Coordinates of C-alpha atoms in Angstrom, one line a residue:
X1 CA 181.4 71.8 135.7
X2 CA 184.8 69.8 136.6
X3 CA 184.2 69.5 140.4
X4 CA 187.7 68.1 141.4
X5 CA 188.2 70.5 143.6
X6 CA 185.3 69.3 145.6
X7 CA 187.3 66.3 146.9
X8 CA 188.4 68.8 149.5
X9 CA 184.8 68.4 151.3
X10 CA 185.2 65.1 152.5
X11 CA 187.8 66.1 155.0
X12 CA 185.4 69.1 156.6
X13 CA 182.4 68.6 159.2
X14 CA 179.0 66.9 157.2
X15 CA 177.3 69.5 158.5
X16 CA 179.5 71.8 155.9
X17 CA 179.5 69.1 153.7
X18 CA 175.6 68.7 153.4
X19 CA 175.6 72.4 152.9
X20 CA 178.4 72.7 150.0
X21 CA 176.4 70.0 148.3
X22 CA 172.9 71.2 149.1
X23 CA 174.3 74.7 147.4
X24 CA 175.5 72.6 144.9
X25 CA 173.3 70.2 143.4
X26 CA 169.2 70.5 145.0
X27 CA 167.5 72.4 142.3
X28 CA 165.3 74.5 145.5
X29 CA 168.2 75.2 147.2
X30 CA 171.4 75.6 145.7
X31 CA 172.1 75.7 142.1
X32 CA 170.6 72.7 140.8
X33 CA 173.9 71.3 138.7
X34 CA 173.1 68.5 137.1
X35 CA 176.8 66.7 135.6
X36 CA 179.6 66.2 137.2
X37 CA 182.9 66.4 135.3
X38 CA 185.8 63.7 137.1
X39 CA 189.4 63.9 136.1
X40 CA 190.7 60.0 134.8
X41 CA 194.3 60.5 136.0
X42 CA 197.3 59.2 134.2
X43 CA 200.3 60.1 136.9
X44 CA 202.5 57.1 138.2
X45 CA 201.9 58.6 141.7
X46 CA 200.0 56.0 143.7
X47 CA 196.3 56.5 143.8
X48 CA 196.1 58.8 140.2
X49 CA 196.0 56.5 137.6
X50 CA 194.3 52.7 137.2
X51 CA 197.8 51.9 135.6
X52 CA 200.4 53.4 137.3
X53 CA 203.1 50.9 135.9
X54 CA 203.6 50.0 132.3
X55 CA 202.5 46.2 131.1
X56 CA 205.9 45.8 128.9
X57 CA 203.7 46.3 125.6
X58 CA 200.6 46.8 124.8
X59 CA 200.4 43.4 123.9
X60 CA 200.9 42.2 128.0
X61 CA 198.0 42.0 130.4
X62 CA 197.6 45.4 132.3
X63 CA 197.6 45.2 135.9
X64 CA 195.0 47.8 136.8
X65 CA 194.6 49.0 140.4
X66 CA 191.6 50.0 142.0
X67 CA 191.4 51.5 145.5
X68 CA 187.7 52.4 145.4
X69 CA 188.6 56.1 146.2
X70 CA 190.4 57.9 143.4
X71 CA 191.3 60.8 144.8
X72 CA 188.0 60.5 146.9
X73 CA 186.1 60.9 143.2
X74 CA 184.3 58.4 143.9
X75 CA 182.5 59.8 146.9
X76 CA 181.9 62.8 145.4
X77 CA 180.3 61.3 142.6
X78 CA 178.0 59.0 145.0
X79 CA 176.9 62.3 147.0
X80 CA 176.1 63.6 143.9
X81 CA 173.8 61.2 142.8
X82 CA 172.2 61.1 146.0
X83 CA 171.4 64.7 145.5
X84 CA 169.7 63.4 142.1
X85 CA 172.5 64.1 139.5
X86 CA 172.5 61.5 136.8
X87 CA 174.8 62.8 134.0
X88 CA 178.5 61.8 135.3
X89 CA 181.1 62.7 132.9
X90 CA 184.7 61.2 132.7
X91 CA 187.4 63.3 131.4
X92 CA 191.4 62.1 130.7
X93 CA 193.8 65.2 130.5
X94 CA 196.1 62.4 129.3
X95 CA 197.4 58.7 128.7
X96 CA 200.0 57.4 130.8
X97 CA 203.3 58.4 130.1
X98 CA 204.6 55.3 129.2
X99 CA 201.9 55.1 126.1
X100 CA 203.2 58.7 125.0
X101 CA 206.0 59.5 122.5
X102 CA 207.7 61.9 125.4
X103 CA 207.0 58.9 128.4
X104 CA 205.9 61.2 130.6
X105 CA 202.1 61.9 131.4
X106 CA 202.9 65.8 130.8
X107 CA 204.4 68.3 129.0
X108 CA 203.3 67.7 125.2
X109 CA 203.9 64.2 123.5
X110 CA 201.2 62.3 121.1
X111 CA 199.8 58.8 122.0
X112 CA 201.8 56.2 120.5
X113 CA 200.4 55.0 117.3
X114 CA 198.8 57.8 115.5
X115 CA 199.4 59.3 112.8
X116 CA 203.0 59.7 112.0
X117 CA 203.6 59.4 115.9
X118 CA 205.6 55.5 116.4
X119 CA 207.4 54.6 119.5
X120 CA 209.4 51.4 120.2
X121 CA 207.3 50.0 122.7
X122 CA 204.5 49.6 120.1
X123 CA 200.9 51.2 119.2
X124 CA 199.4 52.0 122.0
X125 CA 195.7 53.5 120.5
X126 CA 194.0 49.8 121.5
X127 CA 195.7 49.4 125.2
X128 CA 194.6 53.0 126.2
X129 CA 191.0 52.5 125.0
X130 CA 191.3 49.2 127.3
X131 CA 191.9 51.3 130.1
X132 CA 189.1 54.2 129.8
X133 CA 186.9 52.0 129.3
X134 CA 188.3 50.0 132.3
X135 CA 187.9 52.9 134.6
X136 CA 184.2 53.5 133.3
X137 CA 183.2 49.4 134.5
X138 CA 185.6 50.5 138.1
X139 CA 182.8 53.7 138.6
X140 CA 180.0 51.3 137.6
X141 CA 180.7 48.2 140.2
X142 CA 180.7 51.4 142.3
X143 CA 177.1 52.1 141.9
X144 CA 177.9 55.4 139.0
X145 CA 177.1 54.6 135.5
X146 CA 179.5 57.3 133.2
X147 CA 176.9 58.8 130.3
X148 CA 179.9 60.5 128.7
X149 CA 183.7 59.7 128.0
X150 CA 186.5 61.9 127.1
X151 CA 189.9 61.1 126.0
X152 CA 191.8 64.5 125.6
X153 CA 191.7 67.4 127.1
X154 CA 193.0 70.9 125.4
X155 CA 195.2 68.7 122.1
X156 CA 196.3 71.5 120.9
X157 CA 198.1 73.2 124.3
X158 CA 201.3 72.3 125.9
X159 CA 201.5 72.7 129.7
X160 CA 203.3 71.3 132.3
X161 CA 200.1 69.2 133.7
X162 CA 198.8 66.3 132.1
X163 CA 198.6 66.1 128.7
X164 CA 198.4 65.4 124.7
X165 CA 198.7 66.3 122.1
X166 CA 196.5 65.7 118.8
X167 CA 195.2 66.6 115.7
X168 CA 191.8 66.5 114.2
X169 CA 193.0 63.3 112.1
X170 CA 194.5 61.7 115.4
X171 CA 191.7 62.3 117.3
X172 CA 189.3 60.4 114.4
X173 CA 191.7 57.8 114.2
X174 CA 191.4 57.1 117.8
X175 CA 188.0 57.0 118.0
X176 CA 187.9 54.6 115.2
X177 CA 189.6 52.5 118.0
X178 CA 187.2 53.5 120.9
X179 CA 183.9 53.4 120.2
X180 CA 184.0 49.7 119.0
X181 CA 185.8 48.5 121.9
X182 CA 183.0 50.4 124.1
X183 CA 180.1 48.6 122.2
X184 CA 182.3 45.2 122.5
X185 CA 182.4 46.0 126.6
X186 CA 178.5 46.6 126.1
X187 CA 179.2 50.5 127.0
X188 CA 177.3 51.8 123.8
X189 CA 175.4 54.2 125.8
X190 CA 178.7 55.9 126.4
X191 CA 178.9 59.0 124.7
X192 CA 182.1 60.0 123.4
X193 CA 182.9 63.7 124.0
X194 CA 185.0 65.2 120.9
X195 CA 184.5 64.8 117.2
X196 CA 182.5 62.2 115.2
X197 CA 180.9 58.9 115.8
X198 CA 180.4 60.4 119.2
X199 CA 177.4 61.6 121.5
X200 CA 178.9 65.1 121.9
X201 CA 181.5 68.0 120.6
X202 CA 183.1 69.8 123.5
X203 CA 184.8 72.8 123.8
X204 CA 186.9 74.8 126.2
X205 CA 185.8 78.8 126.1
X206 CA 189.3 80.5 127.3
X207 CA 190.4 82.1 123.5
X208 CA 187.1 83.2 122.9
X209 CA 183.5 82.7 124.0
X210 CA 181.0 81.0 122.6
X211 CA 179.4 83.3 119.8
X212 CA 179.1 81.8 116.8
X213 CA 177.4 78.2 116.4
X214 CA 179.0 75.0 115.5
X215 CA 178.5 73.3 111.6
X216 CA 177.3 70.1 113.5
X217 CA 173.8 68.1 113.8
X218 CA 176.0 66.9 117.0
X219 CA 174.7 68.9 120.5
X220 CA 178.0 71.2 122.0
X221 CA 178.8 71.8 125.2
X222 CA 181.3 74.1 126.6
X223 CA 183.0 72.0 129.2
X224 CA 185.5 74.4 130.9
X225 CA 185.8 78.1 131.3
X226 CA 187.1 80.2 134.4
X227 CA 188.6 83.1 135.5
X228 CA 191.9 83.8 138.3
X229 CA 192.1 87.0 138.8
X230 CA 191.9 87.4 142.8
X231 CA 188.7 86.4 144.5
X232 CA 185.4 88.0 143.6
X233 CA 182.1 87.6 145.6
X234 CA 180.2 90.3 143.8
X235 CA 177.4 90.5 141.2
X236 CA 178.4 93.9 140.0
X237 CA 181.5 96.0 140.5
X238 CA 182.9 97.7 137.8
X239 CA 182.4 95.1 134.7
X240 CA 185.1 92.7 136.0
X241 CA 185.9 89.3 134.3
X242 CA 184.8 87.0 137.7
X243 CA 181.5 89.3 138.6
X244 CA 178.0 87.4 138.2
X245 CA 177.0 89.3 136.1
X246 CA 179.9 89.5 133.5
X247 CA 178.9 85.3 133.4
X248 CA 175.6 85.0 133.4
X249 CA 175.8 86.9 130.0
X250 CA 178.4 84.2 128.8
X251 CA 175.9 81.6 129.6
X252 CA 173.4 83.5 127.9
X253 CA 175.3 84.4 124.6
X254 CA 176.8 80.6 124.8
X255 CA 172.9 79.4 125.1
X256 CA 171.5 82.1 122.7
X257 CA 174.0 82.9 119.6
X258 CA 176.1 79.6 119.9
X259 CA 173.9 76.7 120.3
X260 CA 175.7 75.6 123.5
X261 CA 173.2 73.0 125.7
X262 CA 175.9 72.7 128.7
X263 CA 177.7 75.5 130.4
X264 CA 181.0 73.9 132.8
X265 CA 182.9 75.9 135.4
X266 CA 186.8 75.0 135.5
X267 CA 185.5 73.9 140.0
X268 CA 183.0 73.4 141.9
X269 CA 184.5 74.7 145.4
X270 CA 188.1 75.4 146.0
X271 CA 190.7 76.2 148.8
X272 CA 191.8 79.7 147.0
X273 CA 192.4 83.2 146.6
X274 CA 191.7 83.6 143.2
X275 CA 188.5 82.5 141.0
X276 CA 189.1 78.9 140.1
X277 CA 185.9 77.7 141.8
X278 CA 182.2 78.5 142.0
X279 CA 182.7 78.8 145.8
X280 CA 185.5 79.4 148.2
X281 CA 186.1 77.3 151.3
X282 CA 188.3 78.7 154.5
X283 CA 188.5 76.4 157.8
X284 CA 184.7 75.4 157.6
X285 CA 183.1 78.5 156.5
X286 CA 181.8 78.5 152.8
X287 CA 181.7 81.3 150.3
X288 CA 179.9 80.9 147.4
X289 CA 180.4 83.6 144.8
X290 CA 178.2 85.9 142.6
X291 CA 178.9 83.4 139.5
X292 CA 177.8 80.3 141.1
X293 CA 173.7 82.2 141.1
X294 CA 174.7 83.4 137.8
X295 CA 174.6 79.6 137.3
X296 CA 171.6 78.9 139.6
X297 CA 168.8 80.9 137.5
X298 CA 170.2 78.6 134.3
X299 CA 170.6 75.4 135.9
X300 CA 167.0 76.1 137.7
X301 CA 165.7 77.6 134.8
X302 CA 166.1 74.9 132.1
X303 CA 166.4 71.3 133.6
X304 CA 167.5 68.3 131.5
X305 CA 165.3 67.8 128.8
X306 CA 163.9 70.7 128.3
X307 CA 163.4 73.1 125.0
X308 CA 163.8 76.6 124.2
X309 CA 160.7 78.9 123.4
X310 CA 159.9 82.0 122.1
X311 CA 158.7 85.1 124.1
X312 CA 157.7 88.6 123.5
X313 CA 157.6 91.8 125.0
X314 CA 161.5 92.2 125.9
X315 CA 162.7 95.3 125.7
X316 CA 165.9 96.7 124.6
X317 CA 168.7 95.6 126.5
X318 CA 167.1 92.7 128.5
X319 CA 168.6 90.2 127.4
X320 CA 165.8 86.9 126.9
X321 CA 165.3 83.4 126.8
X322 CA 162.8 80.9 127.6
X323 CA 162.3 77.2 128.1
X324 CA 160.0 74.8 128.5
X325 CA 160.5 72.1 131.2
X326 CA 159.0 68.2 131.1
X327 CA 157.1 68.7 133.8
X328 CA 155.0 71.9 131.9
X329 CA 156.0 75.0 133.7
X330 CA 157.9 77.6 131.4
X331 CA 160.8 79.4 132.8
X332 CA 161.4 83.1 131.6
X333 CA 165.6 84.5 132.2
X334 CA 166.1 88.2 131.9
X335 CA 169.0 89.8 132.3
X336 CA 169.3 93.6 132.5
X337 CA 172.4 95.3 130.7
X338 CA 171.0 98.4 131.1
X339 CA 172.0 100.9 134.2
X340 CA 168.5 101.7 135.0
X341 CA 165.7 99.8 136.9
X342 CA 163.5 98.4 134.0
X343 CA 160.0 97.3 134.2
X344 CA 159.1 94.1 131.9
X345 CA 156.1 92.2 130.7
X346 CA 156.3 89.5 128.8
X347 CA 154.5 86.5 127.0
X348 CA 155.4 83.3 125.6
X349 CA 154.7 81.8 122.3
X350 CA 151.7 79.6 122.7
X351 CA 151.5 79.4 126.5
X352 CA 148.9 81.2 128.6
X353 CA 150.9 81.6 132.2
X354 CA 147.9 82.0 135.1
X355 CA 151.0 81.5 138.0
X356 CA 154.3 83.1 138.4
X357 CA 157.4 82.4 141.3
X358 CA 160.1 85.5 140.6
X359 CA 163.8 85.5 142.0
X360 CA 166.2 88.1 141.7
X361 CA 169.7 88.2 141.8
X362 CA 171.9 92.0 141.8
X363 CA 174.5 93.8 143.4
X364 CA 172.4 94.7 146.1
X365 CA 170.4 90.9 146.6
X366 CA 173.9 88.4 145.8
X367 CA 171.8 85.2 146.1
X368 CA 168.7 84.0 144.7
X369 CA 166.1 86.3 146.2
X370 CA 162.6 86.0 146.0
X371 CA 161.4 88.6 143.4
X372 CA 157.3 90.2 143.4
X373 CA 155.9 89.6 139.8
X374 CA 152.2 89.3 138.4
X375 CA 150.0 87.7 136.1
X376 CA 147.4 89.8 133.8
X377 CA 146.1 88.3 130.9
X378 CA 149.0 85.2 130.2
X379 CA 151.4 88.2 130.3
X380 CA 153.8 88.0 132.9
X381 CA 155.2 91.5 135.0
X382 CA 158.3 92.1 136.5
X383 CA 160.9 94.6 137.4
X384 CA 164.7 94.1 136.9
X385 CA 167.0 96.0 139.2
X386 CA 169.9 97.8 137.0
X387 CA 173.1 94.8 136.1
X388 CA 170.4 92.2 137.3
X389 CA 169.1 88.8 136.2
X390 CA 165.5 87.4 137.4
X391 CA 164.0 83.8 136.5
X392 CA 159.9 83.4 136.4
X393 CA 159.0 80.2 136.6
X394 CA 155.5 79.9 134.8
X395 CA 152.6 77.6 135.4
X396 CA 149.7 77.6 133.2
X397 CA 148.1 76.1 130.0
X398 CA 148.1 76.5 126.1
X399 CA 147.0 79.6 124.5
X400 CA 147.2 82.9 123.8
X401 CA 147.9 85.9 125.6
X402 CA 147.6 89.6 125.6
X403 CA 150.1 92.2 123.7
X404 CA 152.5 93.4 126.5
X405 CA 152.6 96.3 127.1
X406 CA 155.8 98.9 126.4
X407 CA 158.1 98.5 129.0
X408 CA 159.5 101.6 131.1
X409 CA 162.4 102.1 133.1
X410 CA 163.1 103.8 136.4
X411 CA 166.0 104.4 138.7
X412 CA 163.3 103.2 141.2
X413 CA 164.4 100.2 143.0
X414 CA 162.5 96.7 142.1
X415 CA 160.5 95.2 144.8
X416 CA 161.5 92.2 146.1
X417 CA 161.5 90.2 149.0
X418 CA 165.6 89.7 150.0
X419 CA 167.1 86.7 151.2
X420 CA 169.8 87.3 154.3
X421 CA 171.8 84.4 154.4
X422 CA 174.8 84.0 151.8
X423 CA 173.7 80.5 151.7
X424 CA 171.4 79.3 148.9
X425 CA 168.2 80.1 149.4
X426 CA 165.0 78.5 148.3
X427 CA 164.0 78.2 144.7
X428 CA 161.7 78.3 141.9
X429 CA 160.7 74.3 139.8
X430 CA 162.3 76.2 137.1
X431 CA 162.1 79.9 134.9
X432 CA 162.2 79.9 131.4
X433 CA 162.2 82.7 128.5
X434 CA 162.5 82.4 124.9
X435 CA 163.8 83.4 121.5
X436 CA 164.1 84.0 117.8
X437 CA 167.7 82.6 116.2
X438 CA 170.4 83.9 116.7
X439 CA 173.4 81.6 115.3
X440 CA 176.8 82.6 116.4
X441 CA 180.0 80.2 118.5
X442 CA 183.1 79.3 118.6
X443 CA 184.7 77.4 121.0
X444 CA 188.5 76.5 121.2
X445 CA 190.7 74.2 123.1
X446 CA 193.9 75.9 122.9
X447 CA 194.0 77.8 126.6
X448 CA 195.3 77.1 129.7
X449 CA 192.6 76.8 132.4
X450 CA 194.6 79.4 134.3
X451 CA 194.5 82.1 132.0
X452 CA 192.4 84.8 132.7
X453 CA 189.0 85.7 130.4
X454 CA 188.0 88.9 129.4
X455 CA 183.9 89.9 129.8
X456 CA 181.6 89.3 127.0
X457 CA 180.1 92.2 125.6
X458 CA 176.7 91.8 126.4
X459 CA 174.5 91.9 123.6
X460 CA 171.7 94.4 122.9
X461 CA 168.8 92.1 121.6
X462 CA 166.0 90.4 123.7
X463 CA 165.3 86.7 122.1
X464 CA 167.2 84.2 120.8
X465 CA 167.5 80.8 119.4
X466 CA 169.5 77.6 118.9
X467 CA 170.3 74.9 121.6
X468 CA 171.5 76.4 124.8
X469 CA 173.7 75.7 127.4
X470 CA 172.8 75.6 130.8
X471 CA 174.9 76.4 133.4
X472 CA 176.5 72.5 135.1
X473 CA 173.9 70.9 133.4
X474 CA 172.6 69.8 129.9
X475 CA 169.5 69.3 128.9
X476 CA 169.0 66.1 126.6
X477 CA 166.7 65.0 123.8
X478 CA 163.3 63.7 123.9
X479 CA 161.2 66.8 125.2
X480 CA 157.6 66.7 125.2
X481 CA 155.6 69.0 124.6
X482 CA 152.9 69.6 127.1
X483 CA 151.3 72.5 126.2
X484 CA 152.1 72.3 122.3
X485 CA 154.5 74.9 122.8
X486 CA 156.5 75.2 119.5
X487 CA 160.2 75.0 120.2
X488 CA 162.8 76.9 118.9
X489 CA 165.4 74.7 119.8
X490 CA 166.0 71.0 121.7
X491 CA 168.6 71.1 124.8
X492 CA 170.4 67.8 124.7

């Protein structure tokens, strides 16, 4: 999630700010995000960039400038950590505008030096490696170590913000530049977010969601996606773009049909009327949205590292997926498309559940509300209010479990225990559900991060497969297997 806009909490009370960052980042209380996305400006405008004036040439020394704030970044990032997030991730909209063929930081122009793309002052390609790289050692004397750096934005869109332009080919020839100068710096546990010889391929979901899954051994994240029509607290209205429950089934067809591992949000918190962030902030009151648990019951659900696993016993039109954690328990995500109450019960492949924690997010419970559900037999029971998502979270051991039983559904309305503040409330170690393959993504880059996004059609199936995404968080390689759970798919 690209949590700029969270800057804006320094300058309310701490006792707000320990709140917008305990609904935030802790994994029992908030939504357990796990990366933060920070901007690498390129404006001249004192404070934005590292290199607000030009060297000369590429060739001169650069006279970088380093306040220890940037844009107050930098504390954001350190309260972050604090809260246990270890996955920062640098982004650059652009170069600075004096290494760009229009010398501005905005509106179109390519970076000087590739491809057909000259300028008089020189090649730029080495000089602006020199300074991401520069701005990853400024965050590390600062006590945050970057795991991931990207050096464009949206290539392929013009807007009046920062920006630039580049192809496929430019892109590769840049990174032909990059990556040696981070192993030279002794950065090569840098990712590079983009295309090849890198640690990740990233993707903007504002053309089209993330169906269809990428030709790449590489994992994919979707690193920006929001919504501005005006502000929208609820789970379930009438099928709007910015309800809950519109995006937790973009997460879930992102996770399930197009092998995403990581699910951004354009902000974290914002001052606003319209749905740029997770939560809205006026005077010192906090708002968090619908979307931000649609977010939650991911994040919780799958934390980093863990795998997706199969289940059974979904019925049609609960949507279902299932990980397993590192820490053993498996975490079962159900979301209800259909406009009854539907009972569930469900097993997963190879793991014999004996304990179950249930929460509950709807129209009528907008947070993450404790939710009743039993154990009989490994099989795990549970009802799902109508437009609803729940997380189990699963402890138990390896084995086999009974065949669930049929499911049924009810305009009966699910028991549960509600939550009363519209603060986070307390949460599950993690849920997890499961599924058979179903490839399908696309991502683009080519929309403006203001442009409204229509709903996903929520799909009629009940497992899937493939890496997914979770929601502000990614979950990365190395997974073992406790219980000798097979996996159907790594989250890196």
């Amino acid at each position: 999630m690209y949590q700029d806009s969270l800057l804006a909490a320094k300058h309310v009370a701490k006792l707000v700010q320990d709140k917008l960052h305990a609904i935030v980042r802790s994994p029992t209380k908030g939504a357990g995000f796990t990366i933060l996305r920070n901007r690498i400006g390129s404006g001249p405008k004192k404070g934005d960039s590292i290199l607000p004036v030009s060297p000369g040439s590429p060739e001169q020394i650069p006279n970088y400038v380093w306040d220890g704030i940037d844009n107050r970044q930098v504390w954001v990032s350190q309260q972050a950590k604090a809260y246990g997030v270890t996955r920062f991730y640098a982004n650059a909209l652009s170069a600075p505008g004096f290494m760009k063929t229009n010398g501005v930081d905005t509106d179109r122009g390519y970076l000087c030096g590739v491809g057909e793309h000259t300028c008089a002052s020189g090649d730029w390609k080495a000089a602006y490696a020199h300074l991401l790289i520069q701005y990853v050692k400024f965050y590390k004397a600062e006590g945050i170590d970057y795991s991931y750096l990207g050096f464009v934005n949206e290539p392929d869109y013009t807007t009046a913000y920062s920006s630039v332009l580049a192809s496929g080919n430019h892109a590769a020839e840049f990174i032909k530049v990059l990556h040696p100068a981070l192993v030279a710096a002794g950065l090569e546990s840098v990712g590079i977010t983009c295309c090849d010889m890198i640690a990740r391929i990233t993707g903007h979901g504002y053309s089209s969601d993330a169906t269809i899954p990428l030709k790449t051994s590489r994992p994919t994240w979707l690193t920006e996606k929001e919504t501005t029509d005006a502000w929208n607290g609820h789970w379930y209205s009438t099928g709007s773009v910015s309800d809950g429950y519109t995006w937790a089934n973009h997460i879930y067809n992102a996770i399930v049909k197009g092998g995403v591992s990581a699910y951004f949000y354009w902000e974290g918190i914002e001052k606003t009327t319209v749905n740029a962030g997770l939560i809205k902030i006026e005077g010192m009151t906090l708002f968090p949205s619908a979307r931000l648990w649609a977010y939650a019951h991911f994040s919780r659900a799958a934390r980093p590292d863990a795998v997706r696993v199969a289940t059974s016993g979904a019925p049609l039109g609960v949507n279902t997926v299932a990980f397993q954690n590192t820490d053993g328990t498996v975490s079962v995500i159900m979301i209800n498309t259909n406009s009854v109450t539907t009972t569930v019960q469900v097993g997963t492949a190879g793991f014999n559940a004996q304990s179950v924690t249930g929460f509950v997010t709807s129209q009528a419970n907008i947070t993450m509300g404790v939710l009743d559900a039993s154990v009989n037999g490994g099989l795990v029971g549970a009802t799902i209010p109508e437009h609803g998502i729940v997380s189990l979270i699963l402890s138990g051991k390896p084995g086999n479990n009974k065949e669930p039983i049929a499911p049924t559904t009810s305009k009966s309305t699910p028991t549960l225990k509600p939550t009363t503040s519209s603060t986070p409330i307390p949460t599950p170690k993690h849920t997890t559900t499961s599924c058979k393959p179903t490839p399908t993504f696309k991502t683009t880059t080519s929309a403006k991060p203001t442009t409204s996004v229509k709903p996903t059609p929520t799909p009629k199936h009940t497992t899937t497969c493939k890496p997914a995404p979770i929601p502000t968080h990614t979950t990365l390689a190395k997974v073992p297997k406790p219980h000798k759970t097979k996996p159907i798919a790594r989250l890196r």
